[in-house]
Short mmCIF file of C-alpha atoms and ligand atoms in Angstrom, two decimals:
data_model
loop_
_atom_site.label_atom_id
_atom_site.label_comp_id
_atom_site.label_asym_id
_atom_site.label_seq_id
_atom_site.Cartn_x
_atom_site.Cartn_y
_atom_site.Cartn_z
CA VAL A 481 42.12 145.36 -22.12
CA ASN A 482 44.73 144.24 -20.40
CA ALA A 483 47.55 142.86 -22.22
CA TYR A 484 50.02 139.47 -21.63
CA TRP A 485 53.04 138.74 -23.51
CA ALA A 486 54.60 135.13 -23.67
CA GLU A 487 57.73 134.01 -24.87
CA GLN A 488 56.39 130.98 -25.61
CA CYS A 489 52.75 130.30 -25.86
CA TRP A 490 50.69 127.08 -26.70
CA LEU A 491 48.51 127.93 -29.47
CA PRO A 492 45.55 125.30 -31.38
CA ILE A 493 48.35 125.53 -33.96
CA GLY A 494 51.69 124.74 -32.08
CA VAL A 495 53.84 126.54 -30.26
CA LEU A 496 54.87 129.95 -30.98
CA THR A 497 57.27 132.18 -29.93
CA ARG A 498 56.73 136.01 -28.99
CA VAL A 499 52.89 135.77 -28.83
CA ARG A 500 50.41 139.13 -27.42
CA ILE A 501 46.92 138.07 -25.53
CA ASP A 502 44.94 140.60 -25.27
CA VAL A 503 41.68 140.15 -22.58
CA SER A 504 39.01 142.02 -21.73
CA ASP A 505 36.38 141.09 -19.97
CA GLY A 506 37.43 137.76 -18.83
CA ARG A 507 37.82 136.71 -22.71
CA ILE A 508 40.54 136.38 -24.53
CA SER A 509 40.13 139.52 -27.24
CA GLY A 510 43.25 138.84 -29.39
CA VAL A 511 46.41 136.41 -30.16
CA LEU A 512 49.09 138.36 -32.05
CA VAL A 513 52.29 136.02 -32.68
CA GLY A 514 55.51 137.63 -33.33
CA ALA A 515 54.49 140.82 -31.27
CA ASP A 516 56.68 142.92 -29.72
CA PRO A 517 56.28 143.01 -25.46
CA VAL A 518 55.05 146.84 -25.40
CA ASP A 519 52.69 147.94 -23.10
CA ALA A 520 52.01 143.92 -21.60
CA ILE A 521 52.55 142.00 -18.64
CA ARG A 522 55.50 139.67 -19.59
CA LEU A 523 54.44 136.16 -18.71
CA PRO A 524 57.61 133.96 -17.89
CA GLY A 525 58.66 130.66 -20.06
CA LEU A 526 55.92 129.08 -21.60
CA VAL A 527 52.21 129.48 -21.39
CA LEU A 528 49.49 127.04 -21.62
CA PRO A 529 45.77 127.19 -21.55
CA GLY A 530 44.18 126.44 -18.02
CA PHE A 531 44.08 123.01 -16.90
CA ALA A 532 40.74 121.23 -15.99
CA ASN A 533 40.83 118.83 -13.12
CA VAL A 534 37.70 116.58 -14.05
CA HIS A 535 37.61 114.29 -10.90
CA SER A 536 37.83 115.76 -7.61
CA HIS A 537 36.83 114.41 -4.11
CA ALA A 538 38.27 117.63 -2.34
CA PHE A 539 37.82 115.62 1.23
CA HIS A 540 40.15 112.87 0.33
CA ARG A 541 42.92 115.23 0.71
CA ALA A 542 43.14 114.95 4.17
CA LEU A 543 43.97 111.20 3.64
CA ARG A 544 46.99 112.02 2.24
CA GLY A 545 50.43 111.15 3.69
CA ARG A 546 48.25 109.01 6.59
CA THR A 547 47.24 105.91 4.44
CA HIS A 548 49.99 104.67 2.62
CA ILE A 549 51.73 102.24 5.00
CA GLY A 550 50.67 98.76 5.95
CA MET A 551 48.36 96.21 3.70
CA GLY A 552 44.96 97.12 2.14
CA SER A 553 43.12 97.88 -0.66
CA PHE A 554 40.92 100.21 -1.95
CA TRP A 555 38.67 98.71 0.44
CA THR A 556 40.59 99.30 3.74
CA TRP A 557 41.29 103.28 2.03
CA ARG A 558 37.80 103.47 1.92
CA ASP A 559 37.29 103.08 5.28
CA ASP A 560 39.51 105.38 6.45
CA MET A 561 37.96 107.86 3.68
CA TYR A 562 34.43 107.52 5.14
CA ALA A 563 36.40 108.04 9.03
CA VAL A 564 37.42 111.11 7.67
CA ALA A 565 33.87 112.02 5.55
CA ALA A 566 31.79 111.11 9.23
CA ARG A 567 33.92 114.21 10.77
CA LEU A 568 33.14 116.52 7.95
CA ASP A 569 30.63 119.94 8.21
CA PRO A 570 30.04 122.86 6.11
CA ASP A 571 32.54 124.91 8.35
CA SER A 572 35.16 122.42 7.82
CA TYR A 573 34.50 121.59 4.65
CA LEU A 574 34.84 125.34 3.27
CA ARG A 575 37.96 125.15 5.38
CA LEU A 576 39.49 122.50 3.77
CA ALA A 577 38.14 122.65 0.25
CA THR A 578 39.36 126.56 0.08
CA GLY A 579 43.31 124.74 0.78
CA VAL A 580 42.85 121.89 -1.40
CA TYR A 581 41.14 124.06 -4.69
CA ALA A 582 44.36 126.68 -3.60
CA GLU A 583 46.47 123.88 -3.86
CA MET A 584 44.77 123.21 -7.29
CA ALA A 585 44.83 127.14 -8.66
CA LEU A 586 48.81 126.45 -7.89
CA ALA A 587 49.17 123.77 -9.85
CA GLY A 588 47.56 125.77 -12.75
CA VAL A 589 43.90 124.23 -12.60
CA THR A 590 41.54 126.58 -13.59
CA CYS A 591 38.53 124.45 -12.98
CA VAL A 592 37.41 121.62 -11.17
CA GLY A 593 34.64 118.92 -11.42
CA GLU A 594 33.42 117.90 -8.02
CA PHE A 595 32.21 114.76 -7.40
CA HIS A 596 30.30 115.63 -4.42
CA TYR A 597 28.45 113.06 -2.44
CA VAL A 598 28.73 114.37 1.06
CA HIS A 599 25.10 115.80 1.59
CA HIS A 600 23.62 115.54 4.68
CA ASP A 601 24.57 115.60 8.24
CA VAL A 602 26.37 112.54 10.26
CA ASP A 603 23.15 110.93 10.54
CA GLY A 604 21.50 111.58 7.10
CA ARG A 605 19.35 114.19 8.15
CA PRO A 606 19.38 117.12 5.39
CA TYR A 607 20.77 120.34 7.20
CA ALA A 608 18.35 123.24 7.16
CA HIS A 609 19.70 124.64 4.09
CA VAL A 610 19.57 121.42 1.98
CA ASN A 611 22.65 121.77 0.18
CA ALA A 612 24.76 122.99 2.87
CA MET A 613 27.37 121.02 1.37
CA GLY A 614 27.58 122.11 -1.83
CA GLU A 615 27.22 125.55 -1.14
CA ALA A 616 30.51 124.87 1.03
CA LEU A 617 32.30 123.91 -1.82
CA ARG A 618 30.55 126.46 -4.44
CA GLU A 619 32.58 129.07 -2.03
CA ALA A 620 35.36 127.33 -1.23
CA ALA A 621 36.64 127.66 -4.98
CA ARG A 622 35.08 131.45 -5.37
CA ARG A 623 38.20 132.17 -2.53
CA ALA A 624 40.17 129.86 -3.85
CA GLY A 625 39.24 132.09 -7.69
CA ILE A 626 38.84 128.66 -9.63
CA ARG A 627 35.81 127.73 -11.23
CA LEU A 628 33.97 125.15 -10.02
CA THR A 629 31.40 122.34 -11.99
CA LEU A 630 29.68 120.79 -8.78
CA LEU A 631 28.18 117.53 -9.78
CA ASP A 632 25.67 116.46 -7.31
CA THR A 633 26.01 112.92 -7.22
CA CYS A 634 22.92 111.20 -6.72
CA TYR A 635 24.18 107.58 -3.99
CA LEU A 636 21.23 105.61 -2.91
CA SER A 637 22.56 101.97 -2.04
CA GLY A 638 25.64 100.81 -0.02
CA GLY A 639 26.30 98.13 -2.98
CA ILE A 640 23.85 96.04 -5.36
CA GLY A 641 21.28 95.10 -3.31
CA VAL A 642 23.17 96.16 0.11
CA PRO A 643 21.65 98.60 2.39
CA LEU A 644 23.55 101.85 3.21
CA SER A 645 26.27 101.40 6.24
CA PRO A 646 25.61 104.27 9.06
CA ILE A 647 28.16 106.62 7.42
CA GLN A 648 26.83 105.82 4.00
CA ARG A 649 23.41 107.39 5.46
CA ARG A 650 24.94 110.94 4.65
CA PHE A 651 26.14 110.61 1.08
CA ALA A 652 22.26 109.56 0.05
CA ASP A 653 19.01 110.94 -0.42
CA LEU A 654 15.61 109.01 0.01
CA SER A 655 15.22 108.44 -3.32
CA ALA A 656 16.47 109.16 -7.43
CA GLU A 657 13.45 111.78 -7.18
CA ALA A 658 14.73 113.32 -4.08
CA TRP A 659 17.92 114.07 -5.33
CA ALA A 660 16.60 115.51 -8.34
CA GLY A 661 14.80 117.99 -6.17
CA ARG A 662 17.93 118.80 -4.29
CA LEU A 663 19.61 118.97 -7.77
CA ALA A 664 17.18 121.11 -9.68
CA ALA A 665 17.18 123.41 -6.47
CA GLN A 666 20.54 124.80 -7.44
CA GLN A 667 21.69 127.24 -10.22
CA ASP A 668 24.72 128.14 -12.12
CA ASP A 669 26.47 131.00 -11.48
CA GLU A 670 28.91 133.51 -13.15
CA THR A 671 31.60 131.00 -11.69
CA THR A 672 29.93 127.36 -11.09
CA ARG A 673 27.98 125.03 -13.03
CA VAL A 674 25.68 122.50 -12.09
CA GLY A 675 25.80 119.03 -12.98
CA ALA A 676 24.94 115.53 -11.96
CA ALA A 677 26.82 112.19 -11.27
CA ILE A 678 25.52 108.43 -10.58
CA HIS A 679 27.75 107.57 -8.32
CA SER A 680 28.44 104.07 -9.58
CA VAL A 681 26.58 101.03 -10.75
CA ARG A 682 26.72 99.81 -6.96
CA ALA A 683 24.93 102.94 -5.39
CA VAL A 684 22.33 103.53 -8.01
CA PRO A 685 20.23 100.73 -8.57
CA ARG A 686 19.39 99.53 -12.15
CA ASP A 687 15.77 101.18 -12.00
CA GLU A 688 16.48 104.39 -10.80
CA ILE A 689 19.28 105.25 -13.37
CA GLY A 690 16.65 106.70 -15.69
CA THR A 691 15.62 109.56 -13.44
CA VAL A 692 19.02 110.75 -13.10
CA VAL A 693 19.85 110.82 -16.79
CA ASP A 694 16.24 112.68 -17.19
CA ALA A 695 17.18 114.98 -14.73
CA ALA A 696 20.75 115.44 -15.59
CA ARG A 697 19.59 116.36 -19.35
CA GLY A 698 21.68 119.53 -20.67
CA LYS A 699 23.90 118.86 -18.30
CA PRO A 700 27.33 117.32 -17.54
CA LEU A 701 26.77 113.52 -16.23
CA HIS A 702 29.31 111.60 -14.92
CA VAL A 703 30.13 108.30 -13.27
CA HIS A 704 32.55 105.84 -11.35
CA VAL A 705 32.51 102.80 -13.94
CA SER A 706 34.42 99.64 -13.99
CA GLU A 707 37.25 100.85 -11.26
CA GLN A 708 37.32 97.53 -9.65
CA VAL A 709 36.91 93.92 -10.68
CA SER A 710 34.71 93.33 -7.77
CA GLU A 711 32.26 96.24 -9.03
CA ASN A 712 31.73 94.21 -12.48
CA VAL A 713 31.46 90.66 -10.94
CA ALA A 714 28.37 92.00 -8.91
CA CYS A 715 27.28 93.75 -11.39
CA ARG A 716 26.83 90.81 -13.51
CA GLU A 717 25.53 88.53 -10.48
CA ALA A 718 22.90 90.87 -9.97
CA TYR A 719 22.09 92.34 -13.79
CA GLY A 720 23.71 89.71 -15.71
CA THR A 721 25.61 92.09 -17.96
CA THR A 722 29.09 94.73 -17.31
CA PRO A 723 28.70 98.08 -15.65
CA THR A 724 28.86 100.08 -18.99
CA ARG A 725 26.53 97.73 -20.46
CA LEU A 726 23.77 98.73 -17.73
CA LEU A 727 24.64 102.59 -18.19
CA ASN A 728 23.80 102.30 -22.01
CA GLU A 729 20.61 100.48 -21.15
CA GLY A 730 19.57 103.27 -19.20
CA ASN A 731 20.74 105.77 -21.78
CA ALA A 732 22.72 107.10 -19.51
CA LEU A 733 26.00 107.27 -21.61
CA GLY A 734 25.98 110.11 -24.71
CA PRO A 735 27.98 113.13 -25.50
CA THR A 736 27.89 115.04 -22.01
CA THR A 737 28.60 111.76 -20.48
CA THR A 738 32.10 111.22 -18.60
CA VAL A 739 33.02 107.77 -17.43
CA VAL A 740 35.84 108.42 -14.45
CA HIS A 741 38.26 105.58 -14.19
CA ALA A 742 36.85 102.90 -17.07
CA THR A 743 39.93 100.89 -15.58
CA HIS A 744 38.35 97.19 -16.11
CA VAL A 745 36.06 97.75 -19.04
CA THR A 746 35.90 94.87 -21.82
CA ALA A 747 36.66 95.28 -25.41
CA ASP A 748 33.35 95.50 -25.95
CA ASP A 749 32.70 98.36 -23.57
CA ILE A 750 35.18 100.06 -25.23
CA ALA A 751 33.76 100.02 -28.17
CA LEU A 752 30.01 100.92 -26.67
CA LEU A 753 31.55 103.95 -25.16
CA GLY A 754 33.28 105.19 -28.33
CA ARG A 755 30.13 104.74 -30.29
CA ALA A 756 28.23 106.65 -27.28
CA GLY A 757 30.65 109.56 -27.77
CA VAL A 758 31.67 109.72 -24.32
CA ALA A 759 35.10 111.23 -22.41
CA ALA A 760 36.71 108.93 -20.29
CA CYS A 761 38.56 110.44 -17.15
CA LEU A 762 41.43 108.37 -15.90
CA CYS A 763 43.23 109.27 -12.43
CA PRO A 764 46.88 107.94 -12.75
CA THR A 765 48.14 109.00 -9.25
CA THR A 766 45.23 107.90 -7.75
CA GLU A 767 44.63 104.29 -9.11
CA ARG A 768 48.37 103.42 -8.44
CA ASP A 769 47.80 104.46 -5.14
CA LEU A 770 45.19 102.18 -4.68
CA GLY A 771 45.82 99.22 -6.71
CA ASP A 772 43.35 99.77 -8.85
CA GLY A 773 45.16 98.68 -12.31
CA ILE A 774 45.68 100.40 -15.25
CA GLY A 775 42.98 102.08 -17.60
CA PRO A 776 43.24 101.78 -21.22
CA ALA A 777 43.60 104.85 -22.54
CA ARG A 778 45.18 104.60 -26.52
CA ALA A 779 42.41 101.96 -26.54
CA LEU A 780 39.09 104.29 -25.46
CA HIS A 781 41.20 106.98 -27.56
CA ASP A 782 41.21 104.72 -30.87
CA ALA A 783 37.61 104.03 -29.85
CA GLY A 784 36.71 107.53 -30.44
CA VAL A 785 36.57 108.48 -26.32
CA LYS A 786 37.78 111.57 -25.46
CA LEU A 787 40.29 111.20 -22.84
CA CYS A 788 40.66 113.90 -19.70
CA VAL A 789 42.12 113.35 -15.85
CA GLY A 790 41.39 114.31 -12.44
CA SER A 791 43.51 114.11 -9.30
CA ASP A 792 40.30 112.09 -7.79
CA GLU A 793 41.61 111.29 -4.25
CA HIS A 794 44.34 114.07 -4.18
CA ALA A 795 47.34 112.05 -3.30
CA VAL A 796 49.22 114.56 -5.43
CA VAL A 797 47.77 117.48 -7.61
CA ASP A 798 49.84 117.55 -10.59
CA LEU A 799 48.07 117.42 -13.70
CA PHE A 800 51.29 117.17 -15.66
CA GLU A 801 51.80 114.02 -13.06
CA GLU A 802 48.50 112.52 -14.46
CA VAL A 803 48.74 113.03 -18.11
CA ARG A 804 52.22 111.75 -17.89
CA GLY A 805 50.83 108.35 -15.96
CA MET A 806 48.18 108.32 -18.47
CA GLU A 807 51.18 107.55 -21.17
CA MET A 808 53.66 105.78 -18.91
CA HIS A 809 51.46 103.09 -18.04
CA GLU A 810 50.76 102.25 -21.51
CA ARG A 811 54.24 101.82 -22.10
CA GLU A 812 54.72 99.95 -18.99
CA MET A 813 51.57 97.29 -20.01
CA THR A 814 52.91 97.56 -23.74
CA GLY A 815 56.22 97.82 -24.41
CA VAL A 816 56.13 100.96 -26.61
CA ARG A 817 56.74 104.35 -26.21
CA GLY A 818 54.76 107.35 -27.46
CA ARG A 819 51.41 105.55 -27.29
CA LEU A 820 49.70 109.24 -26.86
CA GLN A 821 51.49 112.34 -28.31
CA PRO A 822 52.23 115.61 -26.02
CA ASP A 823 49.24 117.05 -28.39
CA GLU A 824 46.95 114.90 -27.23
CA LEU A 825 47.91 114.65 -23.98
CA MET A 826 47.61 118.21 -23.62
CA ASP A 827 43.94 117.77 -24.86
CA ALA A 828 43.49 115.64 -22.37
CA LEU A 829 44.42 118.73 -20.00
CA THR A 830 42.37 121.02 -21.47
CA THR A 831 40.20 121.03 -24.24
CA HIS A 832 38.64 117.69 -23.38
CA GLY A 833 38.79 118.17 -19.64
CA HIS A 834 36.85 121.37 -19.80
CA SER A 835 33.72 120.24 -22.36
CA ALA A 836 33.39 117.49 -19.83
CA LEU A 837 32.76 119.56 -17.31
CA GLY A 838 30.78 121.61 -18.99
CA TRP A 839 32.75 124.49 -20.24
CA PRO A 840 33.84 124.22 -23.61
CA GLU A 841 34.64 127.84 -24.14
CA ALA A 842 37.80 127.36 -22.33
CA GLY A 843 40.75 125.67 -22.54
CA ARG A 844 42.07 126.50 -25.26
CA ILE A 845 43.83 130.33 -26.58
CA GLU A 846 42.35 131.57 -29.28
CA VAL A 847 39.69 134.69 -29.53
CA GLY A 848 36.39 134.13 -27.82
CA GLY A 849 37.77 131.70 -25.15
CA LEU A 850 37.89 132.23 -21.75
CA ALA A 851 41.11 133.87 -20.30
CA ASP A 852 43.08 131.13 -18.83
CA LEU A 853 46.26 131.16 -18.71
CA VAL A 854 49.39 128.95 -16.77
CA ALA A 855 53.07 130.39 -17.30
CA VAL A 856 55.02 127.25 -16.82
CA ARG A 857 58.90 128.26 -15.90
CA LEU A 858 61.33 127.15 -18.39
CA ASP A 859 64.09 127.75 -16.31
CA SER A 860 63.97 125.07 -13.17
CA VAL A 861 66.12 122.55 -13.05
CA ARG A 862 63.51 120.31 -14.43
CA THR A 863 62.86 122.25 -17.54
CA ALA A 864 65.98 124.01 -18.31
CA GLY A 865 66.86 122.62 -21.78
CA ILE A 866 63.79 120.90 -22.63
CA ASP A 867 61.97 121.40 -26.05
CA PRO A 868 58.92 123.24 -24.72
CA ARG A 869 56.16 121.19 -26.89
CA GLN A 870 57.43 118.48 -24.85
CA VAL A 871 56.81 119.88 -21.08
CA MET A 872 54.27 117.69 -20.04
CA PHE A 873 57.55 115.06 -19.43
CA ALA A 874 59.51 117.28 -17.72
CA ALA A 875 57.54 119.96 -15.92
CA THR A 876 55.54 119.40 -12.12
CA ALA A 877 53.37 121.67 -10.63
CA ALA A 878 56.36 123.27 -8.56
CA ASP A 879 57.37 125.05 -12.13
CA ILE A 880 53.99 126.92 -12.39
CA ASP A 881 54.43 130.72 -11.94
CA THR A 882 51.26 132.41 -13.11
CA VAL A 883 47.99 130.95 -12.89
CA ILE A 884 45.26 133.46 -14.63
CA ILE A 885 41.87 132.58 -14.57
CA GLY A 886 39.33 134.35 -16.38
CA GLY A 887 41.48 137.35 -16.87
CA ARG A 888 42.37 137.46 -13.22
CA GLN A 889 45.72 136.72 -12.06
CA VAL A 890 44.74 133.94 -8.81
CA VAL A 891 48.66 132.67 -8.59
CA ARG A 892 51.60 134.91 -9.41
CA ASP A 893 54.86 134.20 -8.40
CA GLY A 894 54.20 131.08 -7.62
CA ARG A 895 51.75 132.32 -4.82
CA HIS A 896 48.48 132.05 -4.59
CA LEU A 897 46.26 135.59 -3.74
CA LEU A 898 44.90 133.99 -0.59
CA GLY A 899 48.89 133.64 1.18
CA GLU A 900 49.92 130.59 2.49
CA VAL A 901 48.34 128.12 1.03
CA ALA A 902 50.33 124.65 2.79
CA VAL A 903 48.93 126.56 6.67
CA LEU A 904 45.10 126.84 5.10
CA LEU A 905 45.59 122.81 4.49
CA SER A 906 47.37 122.16 7.35
CA ASP A 907 44.81 123.50 10.11
CA ALA A 908 42.51 122.09 7.89
CA VAL A 909 43.47 118.43 8.03
CA ASP A 910 45.02 118.42 12.11
CA ALA A 911 41.35 119.73 13.34
CA LEU A 912 39.89 116.35 11.40
CA TRP A 913 41.77 114.06 12.91
CA THR A 914 42.30 116.01 16.48
ZN1 ZN B 1959 36.11 109.03 -7.54
#
């Protein structure tokens, strides 16, 4: 048994002081409030449950700080992204993703959902090991010390009725059935759970959705929904309905489903998503970087949708900023503050996110839960003097001091156990651009 002690701790019943947390076999075995720090490792500041980063494309990290000048849109950015995708192989992806996942650990992320679609070689031929790219991601997360939900993504077409472009061939399997075969060859392990994804209604034709849903049964199923107005237009032209309704008709919406973005959904879509009991993953820093628009967070929440967040393209890896962005964008749209309260933002960051990734036993500091702890300094220039209950309105990823994942200290004194993560990242990114 290991014991930790926190001056302040975010428990399910609120922020309490002088909390002792016992850990054995990677799980929390005791929580005692008003305890003394005897025989316990003292954690600084405020201790939070681990954060879930529900939506990641690890290789997009290589575009950070290189694609933000000049004019453009989501679609011109996508061309840049495809150029990087064309250069990846299992070795370079392992190196890059290790750095990216270590950066996430430094930011308090204890579990990441990787929406993975770079499956095959650059000509679209399967690697000798058909899941070599997914295995690279699995190994990267293991090295970085974080948990992974590998959302193996079905990607079949370049748009509705549009053939694959040459670079998209490496994302695609021959059919949904071929994709399902590849999915079935992948097993959970101690730190990885396998899930499924429909890339979008652009990339998976209506007739193939059912096959994906069947293969995904019992697993998390994620799908990009209405990130762009043009997706809605194309869907309406081809099928006479919205992407949300189309997915619902294909039985793709339910309690294990997470819709990603949900930016341009109608009131009818929102009600339907609520009735289906889905989660919605908003990615505010990406959505604003790409000029996508603002997702209706509060309306989704009111409809019964569980909100969570992801850093998606990783122009920023700071989940405080994602949940803060969700609330700030609501304020900008409505002229009203406090659209989502701190405990609701904390649920998005922790419990809802972990459930969406298929780890319902994570995200809460309670007996029996996975021993994931994030200690945030309350003595930095950003956090000095704050009320800890409002931490997400003040702290940044740079204030995170210690991260414990499954009882293991992955980050201590703001340093990752792999050493200089910035060097890992610059080496891996430079190699893709030279
Ligand atoms: Zn995405």
